[in-house]
XYZ file of C-alpha atoms in Angstrom:
462
model
C 31.323 -97.996 44.051
C 32.919 -96.391 47.116
C 35.236 -99.035 48.581
C 35.083 -97.429 52.024
C 31.283 -97.780 52.017
C 31.645 -101.442 51.096
C 34.176 -102.051 53.864
C 32.073 -100.146 56.411
C 28.985 -102.224 55.589
C 31.014 -105.452 55.808
C 32.370 -104.506 59.220
C 28.938 -103.499 60.500
C 27.394 -106.789 59.392
C 30.183 -108.875 60.935
C 30.036 -107.054 64.250
C 26.243 -106.987 64.535
C 25.977 -110.704 65.395
C 28.688 -110.452 68.035
C 27.176 -107.373 69.640
C 23.637 -108.791 69.510
C 24.737 -111.911 71.398
C 26.281 -109.874 74.210
C 23.269 -107.560 74.385
C 20.925 -110.543 74.508
C 22.780 -112.291 77.317
C 23.054 -109.092 79.346
C 19.265 -108.701 79.071
C 18.675 -112.296 80.195
C 17.595 -113.696 76.816
C 19.715 -116.836 76.887
C 19.953 -119.947 74.753
C 18.878 -123.285 76.224
C 22.289 -124.848 75.728
C 23.671 -128.210 76.898
C 20.171 -129.723 76.719
C 19.153 -132.779 74.748
C 16.486 -132.555 72.080
C 14.131 -134.548 74.299
C 14.629 -132.106 77.183
C 14.013 -129.106 74.922
C 10.868 -130.638 73.446
C 9.509 -131.516 76.889
C 10.530 -128.526 78.989
C 11.760 -125.900 76.495
C 8.481 -123.992 76.306
C 7.977 -124.258 80.064
C 11.304 -122.597 80.909
C 11.722 -120.407 77.839
C 11.520 -117.188 79.848
C 13.614 -118.427 82.767
C 17.235 -117.443 83.335
C 19.343 -117.025 86.440
C 21.128 -114.089 84.869
C 24.559 -113.250 86.299
C 25.810 -111.417 83.210
C 24.819 -107.905 84.367
C 26.843 -108.366 87.550
C 30.045 -108.898 85.568
C 29.676 -105.654 83.600
C 28.069 -103.504 86.279
C 30.676 -104.392 88.905
C 33.355 -102.835 86.693
C 31.234 -99.923 85.493
C 30.343 -98.872 89.050
C 34.031 -98.274 89.781
C 34.732 -96.308 86.586
C 33.835 -92.753 87.544
C 35.573 -89.812 85.888
C 36.100 -86.972 88.368
C 37.778 -84.421 86.110
C 40.699 -83.579 83.852
C 44.086 -82.119 84.607
C 46.784 -81.015 82.183
C 50.386 -81.969 81.570
C 51.131 -78.353 80.669
C 54.421 -77.297 82.176
C 53.490 -73.633 81.999
C 51.789 -71.493 84.588
C 49.321 -72.986 87.031
C 46.743 -70.381 85.995
C 46.811 -71.694 82.410
C 46.463 -75.258 83.649
C 43.533 -74.228 85.840
C 41.882 -72.509 82.882
C 42.181 -75.631 80.735
C 40.794 -77.847 83.506
C 37.933 -75.411 84.039
C 37.106 -75.364 80.330
C 37.123 -79.178 80.216
C 34.809 -79.272 83.219
C 32.404 -76.886 81.498
C 32.270 -79.080 78.364
C 31.780 -82.175 80.533
C 28.921 -80.667 82.504
C 27.215 -79.117 79.485
C 27.042 -82.513 77.815
C 25.797 -84.224 81.012
C 28.698 -86.629 80.874
C 28.464 -87.408 84.598
C 25.626 -89.714 83.546
C 26.401 -90.448 79.904
C 29.999 -91.503 80.579
C 28.621 -94.440 82.551
C 26.492 -95.372 79.535
C 29.597 -95.441 77.333
C 31.492 -97.578 79.851
C 28.557 -99.970 80.112
C 28.335 -100.301 76.323
C 32.079 -100.943 76.027
C 32.092 -103.537 78.803
C 28.964 -105.265 77.519
C 29.716 -105.321 73.773
C 33.466 -104.790 73.755
C 33.254 -101.448 71.921
C 31.634 -98.067 72.329
C 31.985 -94.885 70.298
C 31.632 -91.171 70.800
C 31.407 -88.480 68.138
C 32.556 -84.951 68.987
C 31.418 -82.101 66.754
C 30.431 -78.425 67.171
C 26.800 -77.349 67.325
C 25.375 -74.343 65.478
C 26.790 -72.017 68.137
C 30.286 -73.466 67.773
C 30.215 -75.276 71.115
C 31.646 -78.788 71.202
C 29.022 -81.500 71.673
C 29.698 -85.094 72.722
C 27.461 -87.766 71.184
C 27.703 -91.322 72.656
C 26.938 -94.049 70.118
C 26.092 -97.729 70.346
C 28.671 -100.217 69.159
C 26.346 -101.731 66.544
C 25.978 -98.395 64.716
C 29.659 -97.536 64.229
C 32.879 -98.974 62.883
C 36.426 -97.693 62.456
C 39.515 -98.503 60.409
C 42.969 -97.903 61.894
C 46.098 -96.866 60.029
C 48.285 -99.816 59.061
C 51.536 -98.144 60.085
C 50.047 -96.590 63.236
C 47.462 -98.950 64.778
C 46.445 -96.432 67.415
C 45.459 -93.805 64.844
C 42.056 -93.894 63.143
C 42.161 -93.609 59.348
C 38.398 -93.223 58.937
C 35.164 -94.140 60.690
C 31.544 -94.784 59.745
C 28.167 -94.502 61.403
C 24.761 -95.631 60.166
C 21.251 -95.171 61.515
C 17.733 -95.930 60.380
C 15.454 -92.931 59.858
C 11.762 -92.784 60.693
C 10.844 -93.237 57.012
C 12.938 -96.479 56.927
C 15.701 -94.972 54.795
C 19.215 -95.648 56.090
C 21.712 -92.851 56.597
C 25.456 -93.499 56.461
C 28.197 -91.017 57.319
C 31.904 -91.539 56.648
C 34.291 -89.520 58.823
C 37.745 -88.573 57.525
C 40.421 -86.212 58.910
C 39.516 -83.588 56.299
C 35.817 -84.188 55.567
C 32.552 -85.943 56.422
C 30.714 -87.671 53.571
C 26.944 -88.184 53.884
C 24.978 -90.935 52.141
C 21.444 -92.310 52.150
C 19.938 -95.546 50.868
C 18.084 -95.317 47.573
C 15.203 -97.464 48.876
C 13.455 -98.131 52.165
C 15.051 -100.869 54.264
C 13.132 -102.894 56.829
C 15.768 -105.495 57.623
C 19.435 -105.870 56.768
C 21.734 -103.227 55.384
C 21.722 -102.743 51.606
C 24.776 -103.209 49.425
C 27.195 -100.371 48.733
C 25.498 -99.737 45.397
C 22.292 -99.039 47.294
C 23.570 -95.709 48.648
C 23.738 -92.276 47.074
C 25.079 -88.920 48.296
C 22.765 -87.164 50.709
C 22.010 -83.465 51.037
C 19.246 -81.677 52.933
C 16.973 -80.632 50.058
C 13.921 -78.463 50.465
C 12.708 -78.473 46.882
C 12.893 -81.055 44.093
C 14.254 -78.614 41.523
C 17.532 -78.938 39.711
C 20.640 -77.056 40.786
C 21.448 -76.055 37.220
C 18.046 -74.329 37.091
C 18.816 -72.407 40.277
C 15.784 -73.760 42.176
C 17.495 -76.026 44.737
C 17.881 -74.658 48.262
C 20.012 -76.374 50.876
C 18.361 -76.302 54.294
C 18.515 -78.352 57.493
C 15.989 -81.011 58.462
C 14.163 -81.697 55.190
C 13.218 -84.874 53.319
C 15.764 -87.314 51.816
C 16.641 -86.750 48.162
C 14.630 -88.411 45.470
C 16.460 -90.877 43.208
C 15.474 -88.597 40.338
C 17.303 -85.639 41.879
C 20.943 -85.039 40.972
C 22.748 -84.093 44.179
C 26.053 -82.313 43.819
C 28.950 -84.030 45.563
C 29.738 -80.794 47.364
C 26.279 -80.793 48.933
C 26.892 -84.155 50.608
C 30.353 -83.367 52.017
C 31.062 -81.348 55.161
C 34.611 -80.006 55.542
C 36.510 -81.111 58.639
C 38.942 -78.297 59.447
C 40.397 -80.013 62.529
C 42.521 -82.675 60.813
C 41.305 -85.395 63.175
C 38.631 -88.064 62.701
C 35.968 -86.889 65.184
C 35.059 -90.448 66.264
C 36.590 -91.889 69.432
C 36.730 -95.618 70.064
C 36.426 -97.108 73.560
C 37.781 -100.644 73.115
C 37.511 -102.996 76.086
C 40.393 -105.456 76.591
C 41.441 -105.126 72.949
C 44.585 -106.106 71.110
C 46.449 -103.501 69.061
C 44.365 -102.193 66.190
C 41.536 -104.702 66.787
C 37.980 -104.385 68.128
C 37.397 -104.831 71.824
C 36.188 -107.944 73.626
C 33.078 -108.161 75.743
C 33.422 -108.944 79.442
C 30.782 -111.614 78.825
C 32.727 -113.658 76.246
C 34.229 -116.050 78.805
C 31.119 -116.024 80.990
C 28.467 -116.997 78.430
C 29.284 -120.757 78.297
C 29.243 -120.894 82.096
C 25.961 -118.958 82.139
C 24.482 -121.606 79.825
C 25.657 -124.360 82.161
C 24.237 -122.542 85.179
C 20.855 -122.191 83.493
C 20.802 -125.901 82.610
C 21.666 -126.901 86.187
C 18.892 -124.741 87.603
C 16.379 -126.082 85.087
C 17.348 -129.633 86.029
C 16.751 -128.762 89.658
C 13.340 -127.286 88.882
C 12.363 -130.432 86.985
C 13.501 -132.575 89.915
C 11.496 -130.387 92.293
C 8.444 -130.759 90.091
C 8.604 -134.558 90.244
C 9.548 -134.603 93.922
C 6.406 -132.651 94.744
C 4.466 -135.823 93.880
C 6.362 -138.646 95.562
C 6.253 -141.890 93.589
C 4.430 -144.683 95.457
C 4.489 -148.396 94.841
C 2.338 -151.419 95.631
C 3.353 -155.106 95.649
C 1.468 -158.368 96.141
C -1.663 -157.319 94.269
C -3.239 -158.762 91.158
C -2.521 -156.943 87.919
C -5.434 -156.250 85.589
C -5.208 -155.603 81.829
C -7.548 -153.779 79.452
C -8.794 -155.067 76.106
C -5.605 -153.882 74.403
C -3.406 -155.750 76.835
C -2.233 -152.661 78.658
C -1.865 -152.586 82.443
C -4.686 -150.859 84.282
C -3.487 -148.764 87.201
C -5.026 -150.296 90.303
C -4.987 -147.077 92.304
C -5.342 -143.345 91.725
C -2.797 -141.220 93.550
C -4.039 -138.102 95.263
C -4.528 -136.400 98.581
C -8.198 -137.467 98.669
C -7.554 -141.106 97.690
C -6.843 -144.010 100.053
C -5.217 -147.170 98.758
C -6.896 -150.373 100.029
C -6.308 -154.004 99.075
C -8.173 -157.174 100.088
C -4.954 -159.151 99.826
C -3.374 -159.401 103.302
C 0.030 -159.887 101.658
C -0.125 -156.618 99.749
C 2.575 -154.109 100.578
C 2.705 -150.377 99.993
C 5.475 -147.849 100.085
C 7.006 -144.820 98.360
C 10.315 -143.837 96.881
C 12.605 -141.368 98.635
C 12.440 -137.731 97.559
C 15.149 -136.441 95.234
C 18.216 -135.003 96.946
C 18.294 -131.398 95.754
C 21.472 -130.559 97.668
C 23.539 -131.911 94.787
C 21.841 -129.511 92.385
C 22.595 -126.604 94.720
C 26.265 -127.589 94.886
C 26.479 -127.707 91.088
C 24.769 -124.317 90.845
C 27.189 -122.762 93.326
C 30.081 -124.388 91.474
C 29.106 -122.520 88.327
C 29.111 -119.265 90.321
C 32.665 -119.981 91.456
C 33.682 -120.680 87.856
C 32.032 -117.440 86.754
C 34.064 -115.489 89.298
C 37.278 -117.256 88.267
C 37.054 -116.632 84.511
C 35.893 -113.003 84.778
C 38.026 -111.836 87.708
C 34.909 -110.681 89.571
C 34.997 -111.204 93.365
C 32.930 -114.203 94.430
C 30.871 -112.188 96.913
C 29.314 -110.362 93.940
C 27.690 -113.655 92.884
C 26.782 -115.331 96.167
C 26.183 -114.258 99.729
C 29.000 -115.033 102.142
C 27.517 -117.311 104.775
C 30.658 -117.298 106.896
C 30.198 -113.795 108.258
C 31.527 -110.440 107.127
C 35.164 -110.570 105.969
C 37.705 -108.057 107.193
C 38.905 -105.158 105.112
C 42.291 -106.807 104.593
C 40.769 -110.048 103.334
C 38.500 -108.122 100.966
C 41.469 -106.289 99.488
C 43.281 -109.549 98.898
C 40.204 -111.105 97.302
C 39.757 -108.096 94.999
C 43.401 -107.796 93.900
C 42.785 -109.178 90.407
C 39.503 -107.292 90.095
C 41.094 -103.969 91.030
C 43.939 -104.611 88.597
C 41.348 -104.987 85.844
C 39.620 -101.773 86.947
C 42.854 -99.800 86.807
C 43.711 -101.247 83.392
C 40.314 -100.079 82.095
C 40.941 -96.662 83.629
C 44.220 -96.413 81.720
C 42.634 -97.518 78.436
C 39.415 -95.532 78.629
C 41.172 -92.595 80.253
C 43.400 -92.041 77.226
C 40.366 -92.015 74.930
C 38.540 -89.587 77.212
C 41.602 -87.320 77.279
C 41.847 -87.355 73.458
C 38.128 -86.660 73.078
C 38.158 -83.780 75.548
C 41.314 -82.300 73.988
C 39.541 -82.360 70.627
C 36.450 -80.768 72.206
C 38.593 -77.959 73.603
C 40.275 -77.507 70.210
C 36.827 -77.008 68.667
C 36.218 -74.201 71.143
C 39.495 -72.457 70.299
C 41.975 -73.949 72.758
C 45.519 -74.802 71.750
C 45.895 -77.846 69.542
C 48.774 -79.181 71.632
C 46.885 -79.262 74.938
C 47.416 -82.617 76.659
C 44.892 -83.773 79.237
C 45.009 -86.437 81.938
C 41.779 -88.158 82.960
C 41.235 -88.286 86.699
C 39.283 -91.179 88.202
C 37.607 -91.922 91.485
C 39.727 -94.320 93.549
C 38.281 -97.816 92.950
C 39.507 -98.987 96.375
C 39.175 -96.067 98.795
C 40.617 -96.542 102.261
C 38.328 -95.822 105.211
C 39.160 -92.709 107.229
C 39.463 -94.754 110.416
C 42.040 -97.013 108.789
C 44.022 -93.968 107.626
C 44.080 -92.531 111.153
C 45.075 -95.885 112.634
C 48.014 -96.080 110.235
C 49.072 -92.545 111.192
C 48.945 -93.463 114.894
C 51.165 -96.476 114.226
C 53.639 -94.221 112.430
C 53.570 -91.801 115.373
C 54.424 -94.626 117.753
C 57.624 -95.296 115.813
C 58.652 -91.654 115.837
C 56.651 -89.727 113.239
C 56.522 -86.034 114.326
C 53.119 -84.738 115.403
C 53.161 -82.011 112.761
C 53.802 -84.515 109.946
C 51.106 -86.832 111.320
C 48.535 -84.028 111.205
C 49.568 -83.143 107.658
C 49.056 -86.760 106.568
C 45.668 -86.706 108.273
C 44.611 -84.016 105.796
C 44.903 -80.813 107.802
C 46.362 -77.675 106.203
C 49.677 -76.200 107.226
C 48.090 -73.210 108.988
C 45.745 -75.467 110.973
C 48.607 -77.783 111.894
C 50.742 -74.917 113.237
C 47.809 -73.596 115.257
C 46.992 -77.032 116.736
C 50.637 -77.775 117.573
C 51.015 -74.405 119.233
C 47.778 -74.804 121.225
C 48.769 -78.268 122.468
C 52.266 -77.226 123.425
C 53.751 -80.240 121.627
C 56.929 -79.650 119.645
């Protein structure tokens, strides 16, 4: 038995429940938590499809501000060499449509806590970037170097229900396939055998086996050579890159939804309680006093009146009194619901205006910046973490295409808190009032040196 296969399958099974929970809550498929058994039996089926889902806001608010704009290099050599490296990285990025797919990786990492990308050359030798879902991959870090991947694994289910499993090492890639069809859970490690693309069912020792691409999985009766199921990795690096969100050293990432899910359950319960109260308040409870009570043959009280818009209650007793109970006060439910929104913002670091409309008017730019201080700090921390992984992945992609092995890239990001042009100009004017030279003010405004000299000369201002 391959111990790495056994460990990979164990990790995949353990992580699948955690990832499935985050995926389910992001999609609005929530548990009816904090509800009594009586409430679930009475109203569970009625509100089974209902959820006031705030989970996507938490992940999407961060993802929308994580936009890679390019890659620069730390190369201390000539600027032309640095420009060539940046240009080559841009070509790889555009060829793999990463302007769109990078957002998918960020979303997966924020939602599940982990995301993975495999980088490998195509048939033409060009580096290709393959984003992968968290549930399909796992990695093992080196014990003495937690930031370095010892090996990685990926599994997927084929159309014929066989399961493929690849193990990635610094010097090779091992390919396996399940010996039987699998409809549900993953098989044990003993249920896998080496995989090779086989066109015929002949034996290699008879000289009738031909290795081709895209053929059927091997039959259990066929003896597959170990060399057929192993691909050499000449790059010395595990070609799997791990995007871990808010992770500790050497551990899997944590979903942005972990702290929010209990509050989401409470929010759903509060809204369901309000809907139940609204349902009963729609038919106001009426009462009658001073009338004679009648009983049926079983001794049960017979309702003297039938409530309804087309029914009028009349009594012959002049002392009879009628009335109704006050409607339920739904304002309390609304306050509880808004309280959960505030809690959601507090535990996730997401600005409150992402969850509820500000009824006090539009805040100023300064107040927004203060309110988003913690949120922007989280964005920049994710840029640092994900940016290093992107830089490593793109450096490896360039190495595949023949670039130097020691090239070091820096990931460039879109500013998560851009300053408005008007605010920039107002700040420059304030600086000018305290003595900033006109030429320096124009340079800070973004004009080139030649334009500045021409404008200063035309205005006659020194």
